Amino acid sequence: MERKYPHLCAPIKIGNVTFKNRMLSAPMGHPDISADGHFSPAAIAFYELRAKGGAAVVCCSEGVVHAATGRSHTRMVNLQEEFVLASLTDLARAIKRHGAAASIEISHGGKFSDVDQLDKSIQKRNVRYGPSDEVLPSGAPIKEMPVELIAEIVKAFGDGAALCKRAGFDMVLLHAGHGWLLHQFLSPASNRRADAYGGSLENRARFLIEVLDAIRAAVGKGFPIELRFSAEEYVEGGNSFEEAIEIAKLVEDKIDLLQVSTGSYENSFDRTHPSMFDPRGCNVRFAAEMKKHVKVPVSTLGALNDPAMMEEIIASGKADVVEMARALLADPELPRKVILGRDEEITRCIRCFTCLAERLHTQTRVCSVNPIIGKELEYRYAYPPTKPKKVLIAGGGPGGMQAAITAAERGHDVTLYEKRDELGGALRCERKISFKDDFYDLARSKALTMKLSGVKVITGVALTKEIAEKEAPDVLVVAVGAEAIVPPIPGIDGPKAVVANDLSEDGVSIGQNVVILGGGLVGCEASVHLAQEGKTVTVVEMLPDVAADANAKHRPILLAEMKKRGVSVSTGTTGLGITEEGLLAKLATGEEKLFPADTVLVAVGQRPLRGVADELLDAAPEVVLVGDCVKPQKVTEALRRGYWAGLDI
Ligand SMILES: Cc1cc2nc3c(=O)[nH]c(=O)nc-3n(C[C@H](O)[C@H](O)[C@H](O)COP(=O)(O)O)c2cc1C
């Protein structure tokens, strides 16, 4: 049988382990590691899901090798304590029972250790070691690491790797990138030592080489060691790409797989984790160039989620394997779907950063487009219903579609009604925004999944109480969505005003000079899109800040993108009316000002279609409301509610 993506599906031998395909799950930390350093059952289930989904290797995170000096955050697995062995072993077994190889990242945070994400004051209290004396911008003093401590840490890396091997891991990933300890020594920007560990490139690489030798001595010949490093640092005074190539050449005989990443924790989060404004596969060029200089197999990662692109990367020899982090949160089954040639069914990562921002916010792991993430244990133990029920769904947006899928996959008889001719609900607004094509693709992938799970879909018909009563379902899920708020200001009904929800509708024309009334997430993202199209854009916001509803990781990147694209912003400014010239507004000073505009895009928020929902409250014995018709929120919440509504039936 011929595979659709033969190169991605081909096995490869790395060290003495044969990876069953070329798709690897990149390291992702899970917050549920106990204070004394065990992987919880929830964390194990988190990693296991990716193994079940067909990844060749699942890399777990994060083992700290020298806990007294090296914790980059509070929840890490302490590889110096033998008592973590049981949970390490459980984790390795959970991955391997699905035929994937189990890998684990081992690291040391160096000068960024003891960064307690909840209590930043800890940064100032502990002694932290880096390559050289310095004071971080946060005010935290860093001490030059004494050579005795270097030797202790070298040994600790070896011991940590040995413990992972004993637990059954097939491979280790040594973290020497993203600004952590070994990267700090490699980089001339942070390593100003005058001893054998500083100065020349060979000296800066000495620590890494000693660590690799210690790991090899501990794990033996053939046990695969993957090295993660940053080929491009994006730090002033850091290594050039040419120097990075020289470093790779110095260590290639000591490793089995070279992972070519970029960026640093310190200053380039948007390089270590490419944002929605970056093209897919933006780091591939570094791996491709690296491959011309080294013999060791090379892996590439960063904003990869498209099977055709990944196939081409392997087929053309730009890299030997591909790695994905966020794409396998969005769809842990991505590798299996690639193998089966069912890639149309993939739910794509939208690079919204909810996964990372939510950890900062609530210490939990969630994914906008995959409601199972963070609840893998419950998902595993969700019992199928004993008596299939007749289920009606009103509304074909994300919440309604997810409820339909989950209910149908559990054996219920499901029919979904959508009043428009097209499914997608609020996702339709993203249709023409270039950097949100993966977001809009969610409408397509959910529609396809509904079809495959046997949901009957009726479009162009709004589900009324009469239809529902005639159909006589056991359960009715109401997911009728929200509508745009239109502020009652003069001129709002005139030709200049366009509601943001209609931005992607056919036939809507936007003038050259645009004023956006409302600087929330929707207005700000629209401003980038319109500026990308060459328009002159001003965002007018009543509050003191724009994009206040964006998550903590996406917001700074979005604001930087607005600035880069020349979007003007006027905060503390209230729209008073739309005239023939533009938007008349009141500034924070109390003065009135006309913002000239050909189009005023109105993006002041959404209100639930509660009235429509209320009409249906008695249309079935059991009625459940989900999504924006309860409270307009992000797609994360709509999908999560839809999923649990489907599960509750
Ligand atoms: C939720 C999440 C957790 C991560 N945790 C780690 C980690 O513990 N260690 C690490 O080296 N990288 C971590 N990363 C970075 C990823 O391994 C990867 O380098 C990055 O996300 C870019 O790949 P992607 O575009 O496929 O997501 C994490 C990324 C995400 C999204």
XYZ file of C-alpha atoms and ligand atoms in Angstrom:
680
model
C 0.000 0.000 0.000
C 1.297 3.421 -0.924
C 1.286 6.029 1.821
C 0.205 9.582 1.092
C 3.230 10.942 2.984
C 5.827 8.195 2.565
C 8.804 10.165 3.856
C 7.047 11.282 7.048
C 5.939 7.705 7.666
C 9.334 6.101 7.040
C 11.209 4.737 10.046
C 14.674 6.026 10.926
C 17.325 4.581 13.174
C 18.723 7.024 15.712
C 21.429 5.502 17.856
C 20.220 1.987 18.572
C 16.528 2.943 18.515
C 14.350 2.793 15.417
C 11.802 5.599 15.371
C 8.662 4.234 13.728
C 8.141 7.454 11.742
C 9.616 10.959 11.419
C 7.104 12.831 13.575
C 8.286 13.590 17.100
C 6.534 15.204 20.021
C 8.752 18.083 21.200
C 9.248 18.674 24.934
C 6.308 20.230 26.710
C 6.181 20.669 30.444
C 3.085 19.701 32.379
C 2.140 21.740 35.446
C 0.956 18.764 37.469
C 4.268 17.687 38.914
C 4.113 17.353 42.677
C 6.101 19.722 44.862
C 8.476 16.861 45.659
C 9.014 16.194 41.980
C 6.752 13.346 40.799
C 4.818 13.162 37.569
C 1.165 12.931 38.605
C -1.246 10.488 36.920
C -2.680 13.510 35.066
C 0.781 14.431 33.742
C 1.394 10.842 32.650
C -1.952 10.786 30.819
C -0.986 14.081 29.139
C 2.136 12.553 27.600
C 0.517 9.208 26.876
C -2.087 10.821 24.635
C 0.644 11.843 22.200
C 2.070 8.323 22.154
C -1.391 6.971 21.436
C -1.739 9.500 18.633
C 1.130 7.947 16.729
C 4.182 10.150 17.437
C 7.412 8.182 17.015
C 8.948 9.773 20.108
C 7.297 11.563 22.999
C 9.664 13.864 24.826
C 8.668 14.558 28.418
C 9.735 17.569 30.339
C 11.540 18.588 32.495
C 14.091 16.789 34.575
C 16.352 19.075 36.533
C 19.769 17.546 37.100
C 21.014 19.754 39.947
C 18.025 20.908 41.924
C 19.891 23.183 44.341
C 21.070 25.465 41.536
C 19.221 24.496 38.377
C 15.433 24.711 38.718
C 14.150 26.995 35.997
C 10.714 26.789 37.577
C 9.116 25.287 40.648
C 7.493 22.218 39.121
C 10.362 20.099 37.828
C 11.303 16.481 38.263
C 14.286 16.243 40.574
C 16.538 13.666 38.963
C 18.833 13.626 41.991
C 16.168 11.928 44.086
C 15.829 8.236 43.471
C 12.274 8.296 44.809
C 11.095 9.860 41.548
C 11.971 6.588 39.860
C 8.502 5.069 40.217
C 6.674 7.890 38.483
C 9.434 8.184 35.856
C 9.038 4.471 35.162
C 5.238 4.713 34.963
C 5.625 7.566 32.510
C 8.108 5.752 30.261
C 5.884 2.654 30.254
C 2.740 4.675 29.455
C 4.460 6.041 26.355
C 6.095 2.821 25.257
C 2.975 0.676 25.488
C 1.723 2.516 22.401
C 4.873 1.782 20.409
C 6.448 5.223 20.770
C 9.955 5.807 22.079
C 10.053 7.624 25.418
C 12.434 10.555 25.726
C 12.976 13.049 28.504
C 14.497 16.487 28.531
C 17.252 17.075 31.074
C 18.290 20.600 31.841
C 19.671 23.230 34.160
C 18.405 26.812 34.208
C 21.727 28.490 35.106
C 21.245 32.179 35.686
C 17.510 31.820 35.102
C 17.094 29.241 37.836
C 14.695 29.641 40.714
C 12.433 31.775 38.610
C 9.302 31.209 40.602
C 6.470 32.098 38.315
C 4.156 33.035 41.165
C 6.598 34.787 43.456
C 9.042 36.880 41.495
C 10.669 38.101 44.713
C 12.361 34.699 44.979
C 14.492 35.771 42.058
C 16.231 38.260 44.298
C 16.694 35.966 47.308
C 18.554 32.944 45.966
C 22.130 32.757 44.784
C 22.111 31.931 41.129
C 25.004 30.903 38.975
C 25.729 31.662 35.354
C 28.897 31.695 33.302
C 29.909 35.166 34.546
C 29.090 37.736 37.206
C 26.247 39.982 36.147
C 23.080 41.659 37.370
C 19.939 40.691 35.473
C 17.520 43.410 34.371
C 15.246 42.195 37.210
C 17.995 43.242 39.661
C 18.952 39.651 40.510
C 22.695 39.223 40.997
C 24.325 36.311 39.146
C 27.582 34.757 40.330
C 30.247 33.267 38.119
C 29.919 29.497 38.456
C 33.003 28.089 40.209
C 34.803 25.257 38.404
C 34.023 22.913 41.320
C 30.316 23.515 40.741
C 30.755 22.997 36.990
C 32.284 19.590 37.748
C 29.427 18.752 40.116
C 26.840 19.688 37.494
C 28.635 17.704 34.782
C 28.406 14.651 37.023
C 24.766 15.422 37.834
C 23.867 15.427 34.124
C 25.404 11.956 33.818
C 23.635 10.684 36.937
C 20.310 12.168 35.826
C 20.548 10.543 32.401
C 21.400 7.212 34.037
C 18.296 7.446 36.229
C 16.116 8.129 33.173
C 17.608 5.144 31.377
C 16.965 2.991 34.451
C 13.330 4.133 34.450
C 12.983 2.807 30.920
C 13.412 5.935 28.812
C 14.791 5.114 25.370
C 16.482 8.436 24.869
C 17.381 11.740 26.514
C 17.186 15.268 25.174
C 19.911 17.547 26.505
C 18.767 21.146 26.605
C 21.559 23.422 25.440
C 19.413 26.102 23.856
C 16.735 28.679 24.634
C 19.022 30.557 27.050
C 19.420 27.854 29.714
C 22.740 27.047 31.430
C 24.625 25.274 28.634
C 23.456 27.893 26.141
C 24.631 30.631 28.535
C 28.116 29.123 28.442
C 28.072 28.712 24.654
C 27.049 32.316 24.051
C 29.676 35.089 24.042
C 26.837 37.435 25.039
C 26.696 35.910 28.523
C 30.016 34.049 28.859
C 32.798 36.480 29.690
C 34.992 34.035 31.620
C 38.753 34.159 31.435
C 39.328 30.493 32.339
C 39.140 27.271 30.327
C 35.320 27.641 30.038
C 35.349 31.077 28.402
C 36.891 32.975 25.518
C 37.324 30.863 22.397
C 34.470 28.883 20.900
C 36.182 25.638 21.955
C 36.395 26.915 25.535
C 32.762 28.054 25.560
C 31.736 24.618 24.329
C 33.848 22.829 26.961
C 31.059 22.564 29.550
C 28.654 21.132 26.944
C 31.288 18.646 25.765
C 32.021 17.511 29.321
C 28.288 17.074 29.935
C 27.855 15.055 26.734
C 30.822 12.855 27.701
C 29.357 12.313 31.176
C 25.964 11.390 29.723
C 27.518 9.013 27.214
C 29.579 7.366 29.958
C 26.392 6.957 31.999
C 24.041 5.661 29.293
C 26.480 3.732 27.154
C 27.046 3.425 23.427
C 24.021 3.468 21.168
C 21.597 5.082 23.659
C 20.301 8.072 21.692
C 21.205 11.536 22.915
C 19.350 14.409 21.299
C 20.841 17.870 21.622
C 18.509 20.862 21.547
C 20.239 24.095 20.724
C 19.566 27.550 19.335
C 21.146 27.974 15.928
C 20.191 31.646 15.906
C 20.285 33.357 19.272
C 18.645 36.696 18.400
C 20.811 38.202 21.151
C 23.208 41.055 20.526
C 26.783 39.813 20.868
C 25.604 36.181 20.751
C 26.876 33.440 18.443
C 26.403 33.963 14.736
C 24.815 31.132 12.772
C 28.303 30.327 11.406
C 29.556 29.904 14.992
C 26.546 27.751 15.809
C 27.533 25.495 12.911
C 31.063 25.262 14.334
C 29.642 24.286 17.746
C 27.512 21.604 16.112
C 30.579 20.246 14.341
C 32.471 20.118 17.645
C 29.818 17.949 19.303
C 28.238 15.953 16.485
C 30.257 12.833 17.235
C 28.875 12.827 20.768
C 25.189 13.028 19.878
C 22.660 11.099 17.825
C 20.193 13.807 16.862
C 20.683 17.548 16.580
C 17.575 19.622 17.164
C 17.931 22.977 15.449
C 15.789 25.467 17.356
C 16.255 29.218 17.748
C 15.912 31.982 20.312
C 16.345 32.449 23.998
C 14.138 32.498 27.065
C 15.676 35.866 27.866
C 14.422 38.014 25.034
C 12.835 36.071 22.227
C 9.826 34.068 23.340
C 8.348 34.680 19.894
C 11.370 32.956 18.312
C 11.394 29.925 20.608
C 7.630 29.742 20.017
C 6.824 31.280 16.605
C 3.592 33.251 16.714
C 0.599 33.296 14.364
C 2.281 36.167 12.541
C 5.171 33.918 11.456
C 5.001 31.646 8.438
C 4.762 27.905 9.084
C 8.116 26.204 9.359
C 9.990 29.463 9.877
C 13.031 27.667 11.367
C 13.421 25.068 8.638
C 16.041 27.124 6.797
C 18.392 26.814 9.779
C 18.099 23.025 9.855
C 18.524 22.832 6.079
C 21.721 24.869 6.215
C 22.974 22.957 9.243
C 22.517 19.676 7.409
C 25.026 20.778 4.798
C 27.711 20.924 7.485
C 27.098 17.944 9.791
C 26.647 14.221 9.355
C 24.501 13.657 12.441
C 20.712 13.496 11.780
C 19.018 16.865 12.174
C 15.557 17.729 13.424
C 13.606 20.895 12.795
C 10.695 22.473 14.661
C 8.725 25.657 15.042
C 5.217 26.340 13.726
C 4.917 23.030 11.897
C 1.463 21.539 11.408
C 1.026 20.968 7.697
C 1.697 17.364 6.589
C 2.482 18.353 2.989
C 5.074 20.850 4.170
C 6.588 18.364 6.628
C 6.721 15.675 3.934
C 8.596 18.061 1.662
C 11.061 18.922 4.459
C 12.004 15.266 4.864
C 11.787 14.361 1.169
C 14.060 17.208 0.125
C 16.553 16.448 2.887
C 16.134 19.715 4.779
C 15.845 17.697 7.991
C 15.705 14.048 8.969
C 12.802 14.325 11.404
C 10.248 16.984 12.326
C 9.163 17.863 15.842
C 5.959 19.490 16.962
C 4.835 20.838 20.305
C 1.662 22.908 19.976
C 0.413 21.068 16.885
C 0.219 17.914 19.020
C -1.758 19.685 21.722
C -4.260 20.833 19.106
C -4.389 17.323 17.687
C -2.461 14.533 19.418
C -3.718 12.236 16.642
C -1.949 14.237 13.934
C 0.738 11.572 13.278
C -1.847 8.776 13.081
C -3.966 10.833 10.663
C -0.860 11.454 8.513
C -0.065 7.742 8.478
C -3.633 6.865 7.496
C -3.709 9.605 4.852
C -6.586 11.208 6.752
C -4.831 14.544 7.178
C -7.969 16.445 6.219
C -9.236 15.491 9.674
C -6.403 17.234 11.509
C -7.354 20.015 13.896
C -4.636 22.589 13.404
C -2.903 24.601 16.093
C -3.882 28.254 15.764
C -0.806 29.532 17.668
C -2.941 31.594 20.030
C -0.607 30.890 23.031
C -3.484 29.901 25.289
C -1.485 26.777 26.242
C 1.359 28.833 27.658
C -0.590 31.823 28.937
C -3.070 29.683 30.859
C -0.225 28.090 32.779
C 0.901 31.527 33.941
C -2.658 32.484 34.764
C -4.033 29.369 36.498
C -1.163 26.841 36.562
C -3.168 24.525 34.317
C -2.597 23.283 30.806
C -5.384 23.836 28.292
C -5.637 24.163 24.532
C -8.024 26.472 22.684
C -8.952 23.968 20.032
C -8.715 20.702 21.969
C -10.922 20.446 25.051
C -9.319 17.158 26.100
C -6.001 18.813 26.988
C -5.649 19.027 30.758
C -8.416 16.448 31.168
C -6.735 13.441 29.594
C -7.473 11.250 32.601
C -11.203 11.962 32.592
C -11.200 11.482 28.834
C -9.614 8.067 29.213
C -12.160 6.939 31.751
C -15.247 8.469 30.132
C -17.747 5.605 29.893
C -19.815 5.204 26.756
C -23.536 5.677 27.371
C -25.575 2.544 27.930
C -28.706 3.846 26.166
C -28.167 5.976 23.038
C -30.294 9.127 23.062
C -31.758 11.342 20.424
C -29.891 14.650 20.500
C -30.625 17.893 18.680
C -28.124 20.709 18.446
C -29.141 24.268 17.630
C -26.193 26.133 16.124
C -23.190 25.094 14.079
C -20.484 27.212 15.699
C -17.541 25.705 17.581
C -19.514 24.885 20.761
C -22.423 23.274 18.900
C -20.172 21.300 16.568
C -18.041 20.025 19.453
C -21.121 18.959 21.433
C -22.399 17.143 18.334
C -19.070 15.366 17.733
C -18.636 14.250 21.340
C -22.236 13.050 21.621
C -22.121 11.214 18.276
C -18.753 9.589 19.026
C -20.345 8.206 22.185
C -23.094 6.547 20.187
C -25.962 9.042 20.368
C -28.188 9.865 17.425
C -27.334 13.512 16.694
C -28.809 16.102 14.339
C -27.406 19.624 14.131
C -29.317 22.590 12.736
C -27.523 25.725 11.542
C -29.496 28.725 10.380
C -26.828 29.869 7.908
C -25.905 27.951 4.791
C -22.437 27.429 6.208
C -21.071 26.004 9.455
C -18.515 27.746 11.649
C -20.444 30.378 13.616
C -18.065 32.978 15.009
C -15.137 31.315 13.217
C -16.498 32.703 9.954
C -15.227 36.127 11.013
C -11.645 34.846 10.638
C -12.162 33.657 7.076
C -10.149 36.303 5.240
C -7.546 37.107 7.890
C -4.296 35.683 6.577
C -2.630 34.917 9.901
C -5.761 33.167 11.145
C -6.213 30.649 8.378
C -5.547 27.807 10.817
C -8.198 29.293 13.091
C -10.757 29.365 10.312
C -9.674 25.866 9.300
C -11.132 24.695 12.608
C -14.613 25.189 11.096
C -13.684 22.878 8.224
C -12.030 20.203 10.395
C -14.880 20.155 12.922
C -17.460 19.949 10.106
C -15.582 17.003 8.614
C -15.281 15.279 11.994
C -19.036 15.702 12.487
C -19.682 14.059 9.150
C -17.341 11.185 9.957
C -18.910 10.662 13.348
C -22.344 10.351 11.805
C -23.923 13.686 12.799
C -26.784 14.665 10.505
C -26.321 18.306 9.559
C -29.116 20.563 8.322
C -27.947 23.998 7.190
C -30.036 26.980 6.179
C -32.663 26.175 8.824
C -32.912 27.779 12.252
C -34.050 25.240 14.823
C -37.328 26.537 16.189
C -39.376 25.270 19.090
C -41.861 23.821 16.575
C -39.180 21.816 14.757
C -37.716 20.616 18.059
C -41.086 19.483 19.383
C -41.766 17.625 16.156
C -38.372 15.896 16.289
C -38.939 15.071 19.987
C -35.305 14.717 21.109
C -34.235 13.512 24.567
C -31.686 16.291 24.785
C -31.405 19.650 23.073
C -28.072 21.488 23.081
C -28.535 25.181 22.381
C -25.450 26.851 20.919
C -26.923 29.737 18.997
C -24.054 32.148 19.609
C -23.875 35.888 19.986
C -24.366 39.028 17.940
C -22.210 42.098 17.554
C -22.907 45.009 19.883
C -23.668 48.086 17.836
C -23.295 51.252 19.929
C -26.225 53.656 19.505
C -24.211 56.590 18.204
C -25.251 58.917 15.357
C -24.169 57.691 11.917
C -23.808 54.050 12.972
C -26.365 53.035 10.332
C -24.559 54.999 7.629
C -22.433 53.598 4.779
C -19.109 54.186 6.553
C -19.777 51.821 9.454
C -18.891 48.130 9.142
C -19.315 45.719 12.027
C -16.163 43.656 12.706
C -18.164 40.409 12.478
C -18.758 41.222 8.791
C -15.109 41.897 7.931
C -14.703 38.562 6.180
C -18.087 38.590 4.452
C -18.082 38.734 0.665
C -18.995 42.090 -0.798
C -17.934 44.096 2.262
C -15.586 46.797 1.121
C -13.186 48.590 3.435
C -11.751 51.992 2.490
C -8.088 52.985 2.496
C -8.271 54.963 5.730
C -9.759 52.867 8.524
C -10.639 53.789 12.093
C -11.411 50.853 14.349
C -13.809 51.650 17.145
C -12.897 49.223 19.929
C -9.366 48.103 20.728
C -9.983 44.677 22.235
C -8.427 41.546 20.816
C -10.794 41.510 17.839
C -10.163 45.156 16.930
C -6.402 44.840 17.362
C -6.098 41.701 15.250
C -8.278 43.330 12.603
C -5.928 46.327 12.649
C -2.931 44.090 11.826
C -4.870 42.395 9.035
C -5.949 45.699 7.480
C -2.474 47.219 7.859
C -1.049 44.121 6.142
C -3.377 44.951 3.255
C -1.757 48.370 3.008
C -4.480 50.390 4.734
C -3.879 53.244 7.143
C -5.335 52.146 10.451
C -6.139 53.857 13.751
C -7.525 52.010 16.757
C -9.728 54.032 19.099
C -10.287 52.518 22.552
C -12.215 53.819 25.534
C -10.076 51.961 28.124
C -6.519 52.960 29.031
C -5.084 49.878 27.241
C -5.677 48.024 24.019
C -5.932 44.223 23.644
C -6.611 43.950 27.375
C -8.502 40.704 26.718
C -5.605 39.056 24.870
C -3.659 36.425 26.765
C -0.368 37.347 28.418
C 1.787 35.655 25.792
C -0.068 36.760 22.653
C -0.631 40.372 23.758
C 2.967 41.678 23.610
C 3.504 39.998 20.236
C 0.246 41.448 18.899
C 1.148 44.951 20.139
C 4.619 44.665 18.556
C 2.998 43.591 15.285
C 0.625 46.600 15.388
C 3.578 48.901 15.954
C 5.605 47.283 13.191
C 2.677 47.737 10.787
C 2.263 51.417 11.705
C -1.151 51.106 13.399
C -1.959 54.266 15.423
C -3.674 53.884 18.766
C -5.740 56.361 20.728
C -6.699 55.084 24.192
C -9.048 56.713 26.703
C -11.053 57.778 23.656
C -14.814 57.395 23.299
C -16.597 57.336 19.950
C -19.346 59.951 19.744
C -20.609 59.556 16.221
C -19.784 58.753 12.617
C -19.846 61.679 10.221
C -19.149 61.978 6.500
C -15.503 62.658 7.380
C -14.851 59.908 9.880
C -15.219 59.128 13.571
C -15.903 61.942 15.976
C -14.546 61.018 19.403
C -13.916 62.428 22.860
C -10.302 62.221 23.994
C -9.155 61.471 27.539
C -8.571 65.219 27.961
C -12.255 65.877 27.254
C -11.517 67.459 23.885
C -13.414 66.325 20.796
C -11.424 65.103 17.817
C -12.298 63.923 14.347
C -10.438 60.798 13.226
C -10.708 60.939 9.426
C -11.870 57.635 7.971
C -13.261 56.055 4.826
C -14.477 53.136 6.951
C -15.224 52.876 10.668
C -14.914 49.276 11.777
C -17.019 48.672 14.865
C -15.449 46.141 17.236
C -16.933 46.896 20.636
C -17.878 43.357 21.593
C -20.584 40.695 21.422
C -23.807 40.084 23.270
C -25.373 36.629 23.781
C -28.362 35.696 21.616
C -30.057 34.865 24.870
C -33.540 35.621 23.577
C -33.194 33.001 20.847
C -31.879 30.524 23.428
C -34.722 31.276 25.836
C -37.286 30.429 23.138
C -35.939 26.874 23.155
C -35.768 26.293 26.903
C -38.879 24.083 26.951
C -38.438 22.504 23.534
C -37.076 19.202 24.936
C -37.059 17.359 28.276
C -33.388 18.230 28.788
C -32.022 21.481 27.416
C -28.377 22.522 27.753
C -26.964 25.929 26.800
C -23.365 26.178 25.620
C -21.021 28.740 24.134
C -21.510 32.388 23.322
C -25.288 32.330 23.869
C -24.482 31.975 27.579
C -21.541 34.383 27.603
C -19.407 35.443 24.656
C -15.930 34.086 25.304
C -12.973 32.709 23.431
C -13.167 29.536 21.359
C -11.404 27.662 24.184
C -14.457 27.979 26.408
C -16.964 27.274 23.634
C -15.217 24.019 22.704
C -14.733 22.999 26.318
C -18.407 23.537 27.142
C -19.488 21.747 23.977
C -17.246 18.807 24.782
C -18.549 18.398 28.320
C -22.140 18.903 27.206
C -21.624 16.020 24.768
C -20.004 13.938 27.469
C -22.753 14.611 29.999
C -25.442 13.099 27.767
C 2.777 24.101 26.374
C 4.232 24.114 26.033
C 5.172 23.707 26.974
C 6.515 23.694 26.644
N 7.409 23.242 27.554
C 8.712 23.144 27.215
C 9.639 22.593 28.115
O 9.300 22.180 29.222
N 10.930 22.538 27.734
C 11.340 22.990 26.517
O 12.525 22.909 26.207
N 10.477 23.505 25.625
C 9.189 23.590 25.939
N 8.297 24.095 25.042
C 8.769 24.551 23.717
C 8.529 23.494 22.639
O 9.286 22.334 22.867
C 8.856 24.035 21.228
O 10.213 24.332 21.177
C 8.061 25.286 20.845
O 6.740 25.222 21.289
C 8.055 25.484 19.329
O 7.469 24.390 18.690
P 5.938 24.441 18.119
O 5.871 25.592 17.190
O 5.776 23.122 17.432
O 5.039 24.620 19.284
C 6.944 24.132 25.365
C 5.996 24.557 24.445
C 4.657 24.552 24.766
C 3.669 25.000 23.743
